[in-house]
Short mmCIF file of C-alpha atoms in Angstrom, two decimals:
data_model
loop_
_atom_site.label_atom_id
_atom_site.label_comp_id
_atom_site.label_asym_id
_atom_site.label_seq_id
_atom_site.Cartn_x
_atom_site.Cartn_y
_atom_site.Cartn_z
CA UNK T 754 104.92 -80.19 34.23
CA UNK T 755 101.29 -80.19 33.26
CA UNK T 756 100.05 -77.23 30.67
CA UNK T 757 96.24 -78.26 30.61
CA UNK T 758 95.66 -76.53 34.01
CA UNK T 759 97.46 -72.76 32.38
CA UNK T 760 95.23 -73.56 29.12
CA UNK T 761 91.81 -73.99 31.29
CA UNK T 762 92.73 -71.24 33.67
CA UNK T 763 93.67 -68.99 30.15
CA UNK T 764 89.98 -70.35 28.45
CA UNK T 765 88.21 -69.19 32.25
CA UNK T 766 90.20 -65.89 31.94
CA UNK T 767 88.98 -65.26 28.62
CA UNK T 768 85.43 -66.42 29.37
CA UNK T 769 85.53 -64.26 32.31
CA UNK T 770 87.17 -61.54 31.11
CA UNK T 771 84.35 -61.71 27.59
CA UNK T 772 81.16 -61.44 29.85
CA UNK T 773 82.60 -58.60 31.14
CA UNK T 774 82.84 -56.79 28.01
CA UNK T 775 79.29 -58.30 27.36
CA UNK T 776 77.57 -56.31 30.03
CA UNK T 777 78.66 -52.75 28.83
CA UNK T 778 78.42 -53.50 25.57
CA UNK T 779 74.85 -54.12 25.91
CA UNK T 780 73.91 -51.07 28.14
CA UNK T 781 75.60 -48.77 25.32
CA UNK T 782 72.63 -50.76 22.87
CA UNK T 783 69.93 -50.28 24.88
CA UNK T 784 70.95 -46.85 25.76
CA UNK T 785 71.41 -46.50 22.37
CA UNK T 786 67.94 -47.54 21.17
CA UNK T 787 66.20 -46.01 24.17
CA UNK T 788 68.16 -42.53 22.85
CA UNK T 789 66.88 -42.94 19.56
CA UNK T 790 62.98 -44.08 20.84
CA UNK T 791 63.15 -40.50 22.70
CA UNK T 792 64.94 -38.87 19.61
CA UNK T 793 62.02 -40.31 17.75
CA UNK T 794 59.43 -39.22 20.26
CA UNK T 795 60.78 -36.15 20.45
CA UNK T 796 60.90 -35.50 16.88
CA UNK T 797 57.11 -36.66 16.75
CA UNK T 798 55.78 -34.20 19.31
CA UNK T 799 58.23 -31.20 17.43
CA UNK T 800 56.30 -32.11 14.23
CA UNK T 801 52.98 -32.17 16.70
CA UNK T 802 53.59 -28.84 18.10
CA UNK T 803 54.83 -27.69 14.54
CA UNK T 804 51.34 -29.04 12.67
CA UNK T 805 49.79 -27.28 15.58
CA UNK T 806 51.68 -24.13 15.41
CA UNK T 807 50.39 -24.01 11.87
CA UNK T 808 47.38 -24.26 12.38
CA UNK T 809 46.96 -22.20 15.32
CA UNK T 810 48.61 -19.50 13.10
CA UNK T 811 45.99 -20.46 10.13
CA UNK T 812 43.13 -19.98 12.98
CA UNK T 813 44.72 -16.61 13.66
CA UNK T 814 45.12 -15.64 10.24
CA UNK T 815 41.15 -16.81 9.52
CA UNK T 816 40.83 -14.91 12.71
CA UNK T 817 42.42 -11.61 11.63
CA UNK T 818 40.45 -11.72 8.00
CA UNK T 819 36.91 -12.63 9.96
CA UNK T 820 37.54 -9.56 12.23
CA UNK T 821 38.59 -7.26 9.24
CA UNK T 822 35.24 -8.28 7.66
CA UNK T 823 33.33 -8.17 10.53
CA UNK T 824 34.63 -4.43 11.03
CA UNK T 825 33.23 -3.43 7.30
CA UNK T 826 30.23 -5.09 8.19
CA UNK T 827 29.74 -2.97 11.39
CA UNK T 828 30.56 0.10 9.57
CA UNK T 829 27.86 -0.67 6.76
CA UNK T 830 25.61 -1.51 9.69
CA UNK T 831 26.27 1.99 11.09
CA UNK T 832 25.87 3.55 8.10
CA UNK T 833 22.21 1.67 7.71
CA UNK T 834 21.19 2.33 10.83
CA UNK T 835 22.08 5.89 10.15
CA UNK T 836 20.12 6.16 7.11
CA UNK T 837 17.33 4.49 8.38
CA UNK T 838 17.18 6.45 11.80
CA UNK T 839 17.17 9.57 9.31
CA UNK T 840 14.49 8.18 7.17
CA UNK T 841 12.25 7.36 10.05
CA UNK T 842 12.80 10.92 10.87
CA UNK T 843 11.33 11.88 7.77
CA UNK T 844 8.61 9.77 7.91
CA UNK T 845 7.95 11.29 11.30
CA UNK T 846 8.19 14.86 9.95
CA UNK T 847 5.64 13.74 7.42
CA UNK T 848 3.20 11.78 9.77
CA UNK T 849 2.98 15.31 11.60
CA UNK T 850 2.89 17.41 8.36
CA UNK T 851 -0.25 14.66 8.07
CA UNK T 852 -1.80 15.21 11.24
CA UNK T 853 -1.52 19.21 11.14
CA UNK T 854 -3.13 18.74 7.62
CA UNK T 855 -6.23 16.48 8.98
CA UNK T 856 -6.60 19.15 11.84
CA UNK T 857 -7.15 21.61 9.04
CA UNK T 858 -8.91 19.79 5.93
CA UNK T 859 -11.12 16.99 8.36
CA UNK T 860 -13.48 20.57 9.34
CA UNK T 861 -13.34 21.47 5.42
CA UNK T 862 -14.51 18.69 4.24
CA UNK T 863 -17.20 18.25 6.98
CA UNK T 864 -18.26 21.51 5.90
CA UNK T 865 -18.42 20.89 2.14
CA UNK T 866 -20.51 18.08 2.49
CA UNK T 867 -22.71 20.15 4.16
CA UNK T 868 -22.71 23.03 1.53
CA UNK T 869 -23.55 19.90 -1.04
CA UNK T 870 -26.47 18.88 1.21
CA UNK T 871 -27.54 22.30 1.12
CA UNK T 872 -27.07 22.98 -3.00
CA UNK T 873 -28.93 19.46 -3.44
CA UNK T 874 -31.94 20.26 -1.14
CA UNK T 875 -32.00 24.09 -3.22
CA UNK T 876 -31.92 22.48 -6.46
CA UNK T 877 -34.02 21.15 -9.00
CA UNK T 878 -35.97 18.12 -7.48
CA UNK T 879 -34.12 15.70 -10.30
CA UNK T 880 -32.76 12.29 -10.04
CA UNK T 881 -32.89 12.22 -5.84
CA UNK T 882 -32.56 8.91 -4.49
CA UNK T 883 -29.68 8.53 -6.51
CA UNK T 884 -28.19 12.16 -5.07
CA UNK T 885 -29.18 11.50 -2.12
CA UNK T 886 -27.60 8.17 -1.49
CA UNK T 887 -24.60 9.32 -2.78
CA UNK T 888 -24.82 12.48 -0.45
CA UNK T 889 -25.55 9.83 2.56
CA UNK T 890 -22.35 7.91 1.68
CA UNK T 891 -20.47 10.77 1.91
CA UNK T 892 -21.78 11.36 5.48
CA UNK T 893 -21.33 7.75 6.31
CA UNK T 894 -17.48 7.74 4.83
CA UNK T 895 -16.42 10.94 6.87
CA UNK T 896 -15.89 9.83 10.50
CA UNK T 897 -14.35 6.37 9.49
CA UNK T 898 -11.21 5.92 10.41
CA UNK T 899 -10.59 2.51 8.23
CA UNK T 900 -10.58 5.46 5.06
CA UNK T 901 -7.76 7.77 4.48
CA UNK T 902 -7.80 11.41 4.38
CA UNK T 903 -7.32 11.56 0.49
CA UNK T 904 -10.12 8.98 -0.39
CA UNK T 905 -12.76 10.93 1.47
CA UNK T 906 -11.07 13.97 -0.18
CA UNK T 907 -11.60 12.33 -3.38
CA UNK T 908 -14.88 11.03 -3.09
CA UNK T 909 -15.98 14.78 -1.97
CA UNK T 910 -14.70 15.91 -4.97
CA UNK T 911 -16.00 13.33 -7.22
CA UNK T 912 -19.78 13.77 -5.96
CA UNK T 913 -18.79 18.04 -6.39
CA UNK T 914 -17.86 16.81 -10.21
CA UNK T 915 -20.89 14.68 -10.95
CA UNK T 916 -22.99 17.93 -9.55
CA UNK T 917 -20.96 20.42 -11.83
CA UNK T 918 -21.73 17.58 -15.08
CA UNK T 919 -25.39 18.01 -14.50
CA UNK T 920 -25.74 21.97 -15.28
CA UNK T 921 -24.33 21.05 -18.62
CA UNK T 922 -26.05 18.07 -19.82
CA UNK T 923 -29.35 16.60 -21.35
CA UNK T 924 -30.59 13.90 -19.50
CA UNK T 925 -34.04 11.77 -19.65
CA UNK T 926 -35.26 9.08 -17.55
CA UNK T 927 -38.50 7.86 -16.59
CA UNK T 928 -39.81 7.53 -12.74
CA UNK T 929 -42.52 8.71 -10.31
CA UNK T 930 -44.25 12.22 -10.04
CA UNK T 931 -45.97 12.77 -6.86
CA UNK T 932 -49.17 13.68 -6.79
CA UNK T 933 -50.92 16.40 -4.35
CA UNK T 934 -53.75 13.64 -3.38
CA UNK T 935 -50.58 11.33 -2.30
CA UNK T 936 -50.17 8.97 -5.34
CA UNK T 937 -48.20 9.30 -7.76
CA UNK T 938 -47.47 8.15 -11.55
CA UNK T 939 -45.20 6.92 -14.24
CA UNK T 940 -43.63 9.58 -16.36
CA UNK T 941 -40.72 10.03 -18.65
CA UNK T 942 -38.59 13.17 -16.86
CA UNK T 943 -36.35 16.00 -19.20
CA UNK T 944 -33.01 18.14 -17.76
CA UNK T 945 -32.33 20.52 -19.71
CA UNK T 946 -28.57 21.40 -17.48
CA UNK T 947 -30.08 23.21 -14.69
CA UNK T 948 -32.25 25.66 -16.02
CA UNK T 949 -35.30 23.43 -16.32
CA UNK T 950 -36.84 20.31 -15.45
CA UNK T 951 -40.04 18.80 -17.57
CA UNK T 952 -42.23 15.80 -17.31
CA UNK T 953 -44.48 14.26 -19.98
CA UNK T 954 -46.99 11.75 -19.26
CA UNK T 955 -46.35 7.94 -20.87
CA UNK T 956 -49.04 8.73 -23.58
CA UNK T 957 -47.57 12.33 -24.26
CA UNK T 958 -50.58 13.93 -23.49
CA UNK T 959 -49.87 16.02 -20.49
CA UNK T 960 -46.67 18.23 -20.13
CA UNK T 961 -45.49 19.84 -17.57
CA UNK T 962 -42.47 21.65 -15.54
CA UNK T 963 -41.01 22.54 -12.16
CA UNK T 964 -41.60 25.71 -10.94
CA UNK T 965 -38.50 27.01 -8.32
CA UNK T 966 -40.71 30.07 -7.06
CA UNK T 967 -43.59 27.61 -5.82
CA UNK T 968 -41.62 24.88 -5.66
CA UNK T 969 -44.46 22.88 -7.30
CA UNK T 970 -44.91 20.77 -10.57
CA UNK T 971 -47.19 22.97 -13.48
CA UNK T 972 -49.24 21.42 -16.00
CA UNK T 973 -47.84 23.10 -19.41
CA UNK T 974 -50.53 23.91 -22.37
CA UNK T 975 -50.74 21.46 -25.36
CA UNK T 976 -48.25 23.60 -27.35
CA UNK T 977 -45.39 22.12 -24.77
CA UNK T 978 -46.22 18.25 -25.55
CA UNK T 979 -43.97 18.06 -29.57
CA UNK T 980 -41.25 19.53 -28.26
CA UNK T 981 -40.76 17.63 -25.28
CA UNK T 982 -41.61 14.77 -27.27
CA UNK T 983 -38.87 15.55 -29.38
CA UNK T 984 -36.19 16.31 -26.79
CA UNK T 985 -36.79 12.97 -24.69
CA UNK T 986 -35.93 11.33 -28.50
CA UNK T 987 -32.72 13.44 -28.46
CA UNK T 988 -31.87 12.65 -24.89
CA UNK T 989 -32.17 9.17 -25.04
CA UNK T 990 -30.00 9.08 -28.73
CA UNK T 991 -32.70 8.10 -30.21
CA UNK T 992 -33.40 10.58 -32.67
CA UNK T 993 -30.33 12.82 -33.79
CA UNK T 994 -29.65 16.39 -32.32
CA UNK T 995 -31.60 19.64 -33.94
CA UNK T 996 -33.40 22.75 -32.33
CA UNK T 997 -35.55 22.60 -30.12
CA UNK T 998 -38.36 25.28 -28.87
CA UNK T 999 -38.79 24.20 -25.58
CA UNK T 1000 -40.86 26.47 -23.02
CA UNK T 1001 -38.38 28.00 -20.73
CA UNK T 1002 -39.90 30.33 -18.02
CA UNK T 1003 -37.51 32.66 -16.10
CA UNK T 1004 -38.39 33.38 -12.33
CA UNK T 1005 -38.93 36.86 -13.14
CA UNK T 1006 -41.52 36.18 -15.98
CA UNK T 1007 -43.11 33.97 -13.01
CA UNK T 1008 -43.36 36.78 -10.53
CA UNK T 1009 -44.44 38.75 -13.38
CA UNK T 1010 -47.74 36.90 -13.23
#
């Protein structure tokens, strides 16, 4: 009997029978490692969608603190707004107060520039192109509207101060007396406050004084000429104070005549 025919037919059963346990075998592998690439996959889009997740909740958290400031910065806004709608309110109040006051003082002060006009032209004739310019600044400075209320207020009262300092000062200066033929000459000028105005000629010999009632320049007599002499001296610091007899004539002593 020959065996070699049961031992190849028992090496093709084996053969056989080992690819067939082969095939499955591998399928289990790759389903293996194909389970275990999606296990991997998977666990890389978990950690994805859990890195996202935190930060989506870091973005709502930044969210939540943003809108809590945001909500304190609207309610300082308000309050602002508030304050400053009240404050403009006040300035309002005030910009009437303003006008209502302008309605009342612009016609005051109109008129006392007038009364100074008036007090200037009645006066003794001293120092007037210099009161007079200032009296035409005043009229110039009144309708402007580039000046405000309480610098033409103050000026007013400035020129009304000046005024006031002349009925209690000495003053000398030296200008032009008008003559009746229409010339005039150099003389040295004395205030005495209010109550009298002199002149003395350059070479001290002719004196003389303003007279209200005729509102005309007299020639004084010789006696007049030391005096004044003397007072100009005092006036101009020049010599040092002392009494003085001045002439001093009254308007009744005037009428008297």
């Amino acid at each position: 009997m020959n065996r070699f025919p049961l031992r190849s037919l028992a090496v093709a059963l084996m053969l056989s029978s080992g690819s067939l346990l082969a095939a499955p075998l591998d399928a289990a592998l790759d389903e293996s490692q194909r389970l275990a690439a999606e296990a991997k996959a998977s666990q890389g889009r978990v950690e994805q969608l859990d890195d996202a997740s935190r930060e989506m909740l870091n973005e709502y958290r930044n969210a939540l603190q943003q809108a809590e400031a945001l909500k304190g910065y609207n309610s300082q806004l308000r309050d602002l707004v508030e304050a400053q709608r009240q404050e403009l309110a006040s300035y309002q109040k005030q910009l009437d107060g303003i006008e209502r006051t302008q309605e009342a003082v612009s016609p005051q002060m109109v008129k006392m520039v007038e009364v100074l006009g008036e007090f200037i032209a009645a006066d003794l004739p001293f120092l007037p192109e210099e009161r007079e310019d200032r009296l035409a600044q005043l009229q110039d400075l009144l309708p402007r509207a580039d000046v405000s209320l309480a610098d033409k207020y103050r000026r007013i009262l400035e020129a009304y101060q000046i005024e006031s300092d002349y009925g209690r000062t000495l003053e000398a200066w030296r200008g032009e007396l008008n003559q009746a033929d229409g010339g005039s000459r150099s003389v040295e000028f004395l205030r005495l406050g209010r109550s009298m105005l002199y002149y003395q000629t350059l070479d001290a010999h002719e004196s003389g004084w303003w007279n209200p009632q005729t509102q005309a320049w007299e020639v004084l007599d010789g006696s007049a000429r030391r005096p004044l002499t003397q007072a100009i001296a005092i006036a101009r610091q020049q010599q040092a104070p002392a009494v003085l007899s001045l002439p001093i004539k009254t308007l009744a002593e005037e009428a008297a005549q």
